[in-house]
Tab-separated table of C-alpha atoms and ligand atoms in Angstrom:
chain	number	residue	atom	x	y	z
A	768	UNK	CA	0.007	0.003	0.001
A	769	UNK	CA	1.455	3.373	-0.881
A	770	UNK	CA	1.334	6.273	1.613
A	771	UNK	CA	-0.110	9.678	0.833
A	772	UNK	CA	2.413	12.133	-0.581
A	773	UNK	CA	4.029	14.619	1.791
A	774	UNK	CA	2.455	18.052	1.232
A	775	UNK	CA	2.107	20.903	3.719
A	776	UNK	CA	0.660	24.235	2.782
A	777	UNK	CA	-1.240	25.859	5.635
A	778	UNK	CA	-3.163	29.035	4.874
A	779	UNK	CA	-0.751	31.359	6.618
A	780	UNK	CA	1.981	30.385	4.135
A	781	UNK	CA	0.010	31.351	1.022
A	782	UNK	CA	-0.750	34.705	2.669
A	783	UNK	CA	2.854	35.191	3.747
A	784	UNK	CA	4.102	34.630	0.219
A	785	UNK	CA	1.891	37.323	-1.268
A	786	UNK	CA	2.793	39.761	1.539
A	787	UNK	CA	6.471	38.936	1.189
A	788	UNK	CA	6.418	39.676	-2.503
A	789	UNK	CA	4.817	43.055	-1.754
A	790	UNK	CA	7.321	43.926	0.962
A	791	UNK	CA	10.296	43.047	-1.235
A	792	UNK	CA	10.045	46.476	-2.823
A	793	UNK	CA	10.958	48.018	0.541
A	794	UNK	CA	13.881	45.722	1.181
A	795	UNK	CA	17.524	46.437	0.269
A	796	UNK	CA	18.974	42.984	0.934
A	797	UNK	CA	17.490	39.500	1.171
A	798	UNK	CA	18.909	36.958	3.603
A	799	UNK	CA	18.015	33.524	2.300
A	800	UNK	CA	18.287	31.025	5.142
A	801	UNK	CA	18.968	27.370	4.334
A	802	UNK	CA	19.201	24.341	6.587
A	803	UNK	CA	22.859	23.235	6.272
A	804	UNK	CA	21.824	19.587	6.635
A	805	UNK	CA	19.706	19.850	3.452
A	806	UNK	CA	20.705	22.959	1.495
A	807	UNK	CA	18.971	21.785	-1.700
A	808	UNK	CA	15.771	20.431	-0.197
A	809	UNK	CA	15.361	23.595	1.920
A	810	UNK	CA	15.762	26.002	-1.016
A	811	UNK	CA	12.601	27.613	-2.321
A	812	UNK	CA	12.594	27.061	-6.097
A	813	UNK	CA	10.741	30.287	-6.901
A	814	UNK	CA	12.619	32.697	-4.664
A	815	UNK	CA	15.191	33.616	-7.303
A	816	UNK	CA	12.442	34.622	-9.694
A	817	UNK	CA	10.682	36.770	-7.082
A	818	UNK	CA	13.879	38.530	-6.142
A	819	UNK	CA	15.131	39.431	-9.601
A	820	UNK	CA	18.256	41.539	-9.199
A	821	UNK	CA	17.730	42.242	-5.498
A	822	UNK	CA	21.032	41.770	-3.607
A	823	UNK	CA	21.020	38.654	-1.478
A	824	UNK	CA	23.168	36.640	0.855
A	825	UNK	CA	22.800	33.050	1.732
A	826	UNK	CA	22.977	31.939	5.348
A	827	UNK	CA	23.800	28.268	5.704
A	828	UNK	CA	22.304	27.854	9.146
A	829	UNK	CA	22.611	25.002	11.656
A	830	UNK	CA	26.319	24.624	10.942
A	831	UNK	CA	26.640	22.726	14.211
A	832	UNK	CA	24.492	19.968	12.719
A	833	UNK	CA	26.867	19.038	9.916
A	834	UNK	CA	30.479	17.968	9.945
A	835	UNK	CA	33.159	20.429	8.757
A	836	UNK	CA	33.854	18.542	5.532
A	837	UNK	CA	30.178	18.729	4.481
A	838	UNK	CA	30.134	22.408	5.330
A	839	UNK	CA	33.232	23.046	3.272
A	840	UNK	CA	31.789	21.111	0.326
A	841	UNK	CA	28.655	23.235	0.369
A	842	UNK	CA	30.571	26.484	0.754
A	843	UNK	CA	32.676	25.595	-2.278
A	844	UNK	CA	29.567	24.526	-4.224
A	845	UNK	CA	27.680	27.770	-3.652
A	846	UNK	CA	30.751	29.951	-4.029
A	847	UNK	CA	31.458	28.190	-7.339
A	848	UNK	CA	28.063	29.384	-8.528
A	849	UNK	CA	28.869	32.957	-7.563
A	850	UNK	CA	26.543	32.931	-4.540
A	851	UNK	CA	28.021	34.449	-1.365
A	852	UNK	CA	27.399	32.010	1.452
A	853	UNK	CA	27.754	32.556	5.217
A	854	UNK	CA	27.750	29.599	7.593
A	855	UNK	CA	25.813	30.472	10.739
A	856	UNK	CA	24.526	29.111	14.012
A	857	UNK	CA	21.355	30.967	14.960
A	858	UNK	CA	21.484	29.495	18.437
A	859	UNK	CA	25.036	30.366	19.478
A	860	UNK	CA	25.500	33.353	17.164
A	861	UNK	CA	28.543	31.838	15.441
A	862	UNK	CA	29.124	33.417	12.022
A	863	UNK	CA	26.495	36.107	12.552
A	864	UNK	CA	28.909	39.019	12.631
A	865	UNK	CA	30.302	38.114	9.241
A	866	UNK	CA	26.779	37.788	7.888
A	867	UNK	CA	25.843	41.188	9.284
A	868	UNK	CA	28.905	42.829	7.732
A	869	UNK	CA	27.994	41.282	4.353
A	870	UNK	CA	24.443	42.627	4.610
A	871	UNK	CA	25.610	46.131	5.502
A	872	UNK	CA	28.159	46.035	2.714
A	873	UNK	CA	25.537	45.011	0.143
A	874	UNK	CA	23.202	47.742	1.401
A	875	UNK	CA	25.890	50.419	1.249
A	876	UNK	CA	24.940	51.537	-2.234
A	877	UNK	CA	21.570	52.703	-0.866
A	878	UNK	CA	23.218	55.287	1.366
A	879	UNK	CA	25.760	56.215	-1.300
A	880	UNK	CA	22.851	57.118	-3.582
A	881	UNK	CA	21.076	59.004	-0.770
A	882	UNK	CA	24.199	60.972	-0.032
A	883	UNK	CA	24.508	61.993	-3.688
A	884	UNK	CA	20.990	63.363	-3.460
A	885	UNK	CA	21.800	65.223	-0.276
A	886	UNK	CA	19.742	62.855	1.893
A	887	UNK	CA	20.702	61.518	5.288
A	888	UNK	CA	21.776	57.877	5.537
A	889	UNK	CA	19.167	55.434	6.780
A	890	UNK	CA	19.222	51.927	8.259
A	891	UNK	CA	19.695	49.100	5.752
A	892	UNK	CA	16.521	47.076	5.353
A	893	UNK	CA	16.808	43.312	5.100
A	894	UNK	CA	14.413	40.380	5.250
A	895	UNK	CA	15.028	36.842	6.465
A	896	UNK	CA	13.422	34.344	4.120
A	897	UNK	CA	13.368	30.568	3.990
A	898	UNK	CA	11.626	27.296	4.722
A	899	UNK	CA	9.858	26.727	8.041
A	900	UNK	CA	11.976	26.134	11.140
A	901	UNK	CA	15.350	26.682	9.468
A	902	UNK	CA	16.264	29.327	12.098
A	903	UNK	CA	15.164	32.605	10.485
A	904	UNK	CA	13.856	34.227	13.665
A	905	UNK	CA	16.800	32.976	15.723
A	906	UNK	CA	19.161	34.593	13.179
A	907	UNK	CA	17.153	37.810	13.222
A	908	UNK	CA	17.499	37.959	17.007
A	909	UNK	CA	21.229	37.330	16.727
A	910	UNK	CA	21.683	39.952	14.012
A	911	UNK	CA	19.975	42.520	16.205
A	912	UNK	CA	21.589	41.315	19.415
A	913	UNK	CA	18.215	41.102	21.135
A	914	UNK	CA	15.475	38.495	21.479
A	915	UNK	CA	12.732	40.361	19.668
A	916	UNK	CA	11.205	37.575	17.582
A	917	UNK	CA	9.703	34.352	18.845
A	918	UNK	CA	11.867	31.373	17.940
A	919	UNK	CA	11.067	27.768	18.888
A	920	UNK	CA	11.826	24.228	17.805
A	921	UNK	CA	8.810	23.587	15.600
A	922	UNK	CA	7.799	24.689	12.089
A	923	UNK	CA	5.229	27.452	11.763
A	924	UNK	CA	6.207	29.627	14.758
A	925	UNK	CA	6.320	32.940	12.888
A	926	UNK	CA	2.889	33.519	11.354
A	927	UNK	CA	3.113	37.041	10.026
A	928	UNK	CA	5.586	39.394	8.466
A	929	UNK	CA	6.923	41.845	10.982
A	930	UNK	CA	9.427	44.668	10.739
A	931	UNK	CA	11.800	45.056	13.669
A	932	UNK	CA	13.348	48.505	13.862
A	933	UNK	CA	15.596	49.175	16.821
A	934	UNK	CA	17.143	52.389	15.605
A	935	UNK	CA	20.490	50.784	14.676
A	936	UNK	CA	22.136	50.376	11.298
A	937	UNK	CA	19.889	47.449	10.335
A	938	UNK	CA	16.106	47.130	10.125
A	939	UNK	CA	14.950	43.543	9.770
A	940	UNK	CA	11.779	41.950	8.482
A	941	UNK	CA	10.935	38.561	9.979
A	942	UNK	CA	8.831	36.329	7.765
A	943	UNK	CA	6.991	33.026	8.207
A	944	UNK	CA	8.591	29.912	6.742
A	945	UNK	CA	7.527	29.482	3.136
A	946	UNK	CA	7.309	26.351	1.051
A	947	UNK	CA	5.898	25.549	-2.397
A	948	UNK	CA	2.275	24.335	-2.478
A	949	UNK	CA	3.345	21.057	-4.089
A	950	UNK	CA	6.435	19.008	-3.353
A	951	UNK	CA	6.962	16.939	-6.481
A	952	UNK	CA	10.318	15.586	-5.207
A	953	UNK	CA	9.195	13.322	-2.408
A	954	UNK	CA	12.736	12.352	-1.551
A	955	UNK	CA	13.416	16.039	-0.760
A	956	UNK	CA	10.085	16.269	1.102
A	957	UNK	CA	11.114	13.306	3.296
A	958	UNK	CA	14.324	15.158	4.186
A	959	UNK	CA	12.278	18.191	5.204
A	960	UNK	CA	10.266	15.892	7.478
A	961	UNK	CA	13.408	14.354	8.988
A	962	UNK	CA	14.782	17.809	9.750
A	963	UNK	CA	11.472	19.083	11.189
A	964	UNK	CA	11.273	21.736	8.461
A	965	UNK	CA	7.665	20.872	7.603
A	966	UNK	CA	4.530	20.433	9.730
A	967	UNK	CA	4.134	17.131	11.522
A	968	UNK	CA	0.666	16.636	10.133
A	969	UNK	CA	2.226	16.125	6.710
A	970	UNK	CA	3.901	12.792	7.315
A	971	UNK	CA	3.980	9.444	9.097
A	972	UNK	CA	6.896	9.410	11.560
A	973	UNK	CA	7.485	5.636	11.211
A	974	UNK	CA	8.083	5.892	7.482
A	975	UNK	CA	10.254	8.979	7.830
A	976	UNK	CA	12.376	7.498	10.637
A	977	UNK	CA	12.884	4.272	8.701
A	978	UNK	CA	13.949	6.234	5.666
A	979	UNK	CA	16.265	8.361	7.766
A	980	UNK	CA	18.028	5.280	9.117
A	981	UNK	CA	18.410	3.765	5.650
A	982	UNK	CA	19.798	7.016	4.290
A	983	UNK	CA	22.229	7.612	7.162
A	984	UNK	CA	23.539	4.047	7.043
A	985	UNK	CA	24.181	4.494	3.329
A	986	UNK	CA	25.911	7.899	3.369
A	987	UNK	CA	27.450	7.851	6.842
A	988	UNK	CA	28.636	4.257	7.504
A	989	UNK	CA	30.540	5.543	10.531
A	990	UNK	CA	27.226	6.382	12.217
A	991	UNK	CA	26.341	2.674	12.484
A	992	UNK	CA	28.288	2.314	15.722
A	993	UNK	CA	26.571	5.373	17.232
A	994	UNK	CA	23.143	4.011	16.294
A	995	UNK	CA	23.920	0.537	17.680
A	996	UNK	CA	25.150	1.984	20.948
A	997	UNK	CA	22.306	4.412	21.430
A	998	UNK	CA	19.489	2.006	20.532
A	999	UNK	CA	21.020	-1.259	21.645
A	1000	UNK	CA	20.782	-2.694	18.141
A	1001	UNK	CA	22.918	-5.689	17.293
A	1002	UNK	CA	24.923	-5.655	14.080
A	1003	UNK	CA	23.106	-6.776	10.966
A	1004	UNK	CA	19.687	-5.128	11.312
A	1005	UNK	CA	18.769	-5.213	7.635
A	1006	UNK	CA	16.599	-2.100	7.144
A	1007	UNK	CA	15.450	1.051	8.867
A	1008	UNK	CA	11.925	-0.353	9.015
A	1009	UNK	CA	13.108	-3.404	10.940
A	1010	UNK	CA	15.156	-1.147	13.203
A	1011	UNK	CA	12.146	1.021	14.098
A	1012	UNK	CA	10.071	-2.116	14.820
A	1013	UNK	CA	12.826	-3.524	16.971
A	1014	UNK	CA	13.109	-0.346	19.065
A	1015	UNK	CA	9.326	-0.135	19.381
A	1016	UNK	CA	9.068	-3.717	20.661
A	1017	UNK	CA	11.895	-3.338	23.138
A	1018	UNK	CA	11.096	0.121	24.569
A	1019	UNK	CA	7.612	1.230	23.578
A	1020	UNK	CA	5.314	-1.811	23.825
A	1021	UNK	CA	5.251	-2.022	20.065
A	1022	UNK	CA	4.306	1.648	19.567
A	1023	UNK	CA	6.009	2.412	16.266
A	1024	UNK	CA	5.204	6.083	16.337
A	1025	UNK	CA	6.899	6.675	19.674
A	1026	UNK	CA	9.988	4.761	18.590
A	1027	UNK	CA	10.094	6.778	15.367
A	1028	UNK	CA	9.746	10.051	17.237
A	1029	UNK	CA	12.583	9.182	19.529
A	1030	UNK	CA	14.930	8.509	16.593
A	1031	UNK	CA	13.878	11.683	14.762
A	1032	UNK	CA	14.138	13.843	17.882
A	1033	UNK	CA	17.548	12.413	18.703
A	1034	UNK	CA	18.762	13.359	15.252
A	1035	UNK	CA	17.197	16.826	15.393
A	1036	UNK	CA	18.830	17.520	18.748
A	1037	UNK	CA	22.227	16.429	17.439
A	1038	UNK	CA	22.407	13.378	19.723
A	1039	UNK	CA	23.436	11.167	16.806
A	1040	UNK	CA	26.279	13.536	15.902
A	1041	UNK	CA	26.520	16.049	13.095
A	1042	UNK	CA	25.091	14.295	10.025
A	1043	UNK	CA	24.488	16.103	6.745
A	1044	UNK	CA	21.688	14.553	4.702
A	1045	UNK	CA	22.780	16.132	1.441
A	1046	UNK	CA	26.200	16.588	-0.062
A	1047	UNK	CA	26.857	18.354	-3.342
A	1048	UNK	CA	28.786	15.461	-4.840
A	1049	UNK	CA	26.585	12.485	-3.900
A	1050	UNK	CA	23.448	11.472	-5.761
A	1051	UNK	CA	20.477	12.951	-3.946
A	1052	UNK	CA	17.996	10.315	-4.870
A	1053	UNK	CA	17.357	7.153	-2.940
A	1054	UNK	CA	13.995	5.475	-2.814
A	1055	UNK	CA	11.781	7.433	-0.420
A	1056	UNK	CA	9.037	5.846	1.637
A	1057	UNK	CA	6.296	7.453	-0.422
A	1058	UNK	CA	7.201	5.668	-3.619
B	34	LIG	N1	21.245	23.521	16.589
B	34	LIG	C1	20.836	24.692	16.061
B	34	LIG	N2	19.604	25.121	16.331
B	34	LIG	C2	19.219	26.298	15.802
B	34	LIG	C3	20.062	27.057	14.961
B	34	LIG	N3	19.391	28.164	14.574
B	34	LIG	C4	18.180	28.104	15.145
B	34	LIG	N4	18.081	26.980	15.889
B	34	LIG	C5	16.911	26.518	16.657
B	34	LIG	O1	15.949	26.060	15.717
B	34	LIG	C6	14.627	26.299	16.186
B	34	LIG	C7	13.850	27.030	15.135
B	34	LIG	O2	14.286	28.365	15.084
B	34	LIG	P1	13.351	29.550	14.593
B	34	LIG	O3	14.158	30.781	14.666
B	34	LIG	O4	12.041	29.548	15.301
B	34	LIG	O5	13.106	29.117	13.076
B	34	LIG	P2	12.242	29.864	11.979
B	34	LIG	O6	12.920	29.647	10.666
B	34	LIG	O7	12.019	31.293	12.366
B	34	LIG	O8	10.896	29.026	12.039
B	34	LIG	P3	9.395	29.450	11.551
B	34	LIG	O9	9.096	30.808	12.068
B	34	LIG	O10	8.572	28.393	12.181
B	34	LIG	O11	9.407	29.353	10.066
B	34	LIG	C8	14.780	27.021	17.516
B	34	LIG	O12	14.675	26.091	18.542
B	34	LIG	C9	16.203	27.608	17.439
B	34	LIG	O13	16.790	27.765	18.694
B	34	LIG	C10	21.368	26.555	14.690
B	34	LIG	O14	22.166	27.125	13.951
B	34	LIG	N5	21.704	25.346	15.269
B	35	LIG	MG1	10.312	32.291	12.696
């Protein structure tokens, strides 16, 4: 039996997209925030078209969740395409100063033009844009050095666009996570589910956790020992599905959903180590659970 496809498009997202496109006229610089574990799956395919020539920087957030070699590979990959990329940690603030300098630098031309016209300089206006739960609001707080926007570990926290103006050199617009109405690439959609970058109502945790285990065992063979130790699995568990069943039987009276949630939450909290789910040089496609 095949499972329903992963789709998640709550009403506030459609509204946010139209408001965002309106507000873009008022913005000098766009900060596109990606999840460093899945930089391709967490990239909005239409954003480039909406932005046109608008200056933008890319924040590769959650750097603590990927190993340094994966981070380097992605930095090289984006830089090779002429896209300035800044690795950040919205929680600790790592990398945020460099990001801020890049934003101010890109916005400089605004004040140069104003000066030519005899006008006083004004704060640079930037917006944080990206998929749900990638850390946009956390980054905004770090960029402003104050906790002004709500930021929490679930997708869909920010519901409305909101300008934050603190009278400094940077005005920031926080925006709700956006996502396309349809996710034709279900492999990518599964990665969004694994990373908690899409609403929980959109997927079945058992299928997603099983797929996560299969994927990790394939691309990170060194994680096998960590998984065995944490979950008490013996060597030779054939598939992720069997592994989820095994954990459910042993710890959760056969409750597959609870076992699956434990595995996914462990990964999301970094308890399984830093594990990138996408690398620029490896094939992205493996069979997802929805196929
Ligand atoms: N480990 C880690 N956690 C982070 C990082 N940046 C943000 N977080 C956490 O991720 C969670 C989501 O952050 P938010 O700032 O609410 O994300 P958002 O993109 O604004 O989410 P929505 O408003 O729901 O779209 C929070 O618990 C943050 O503390 C990071 O770089 N590393
Ligand atoms: Mg937010």
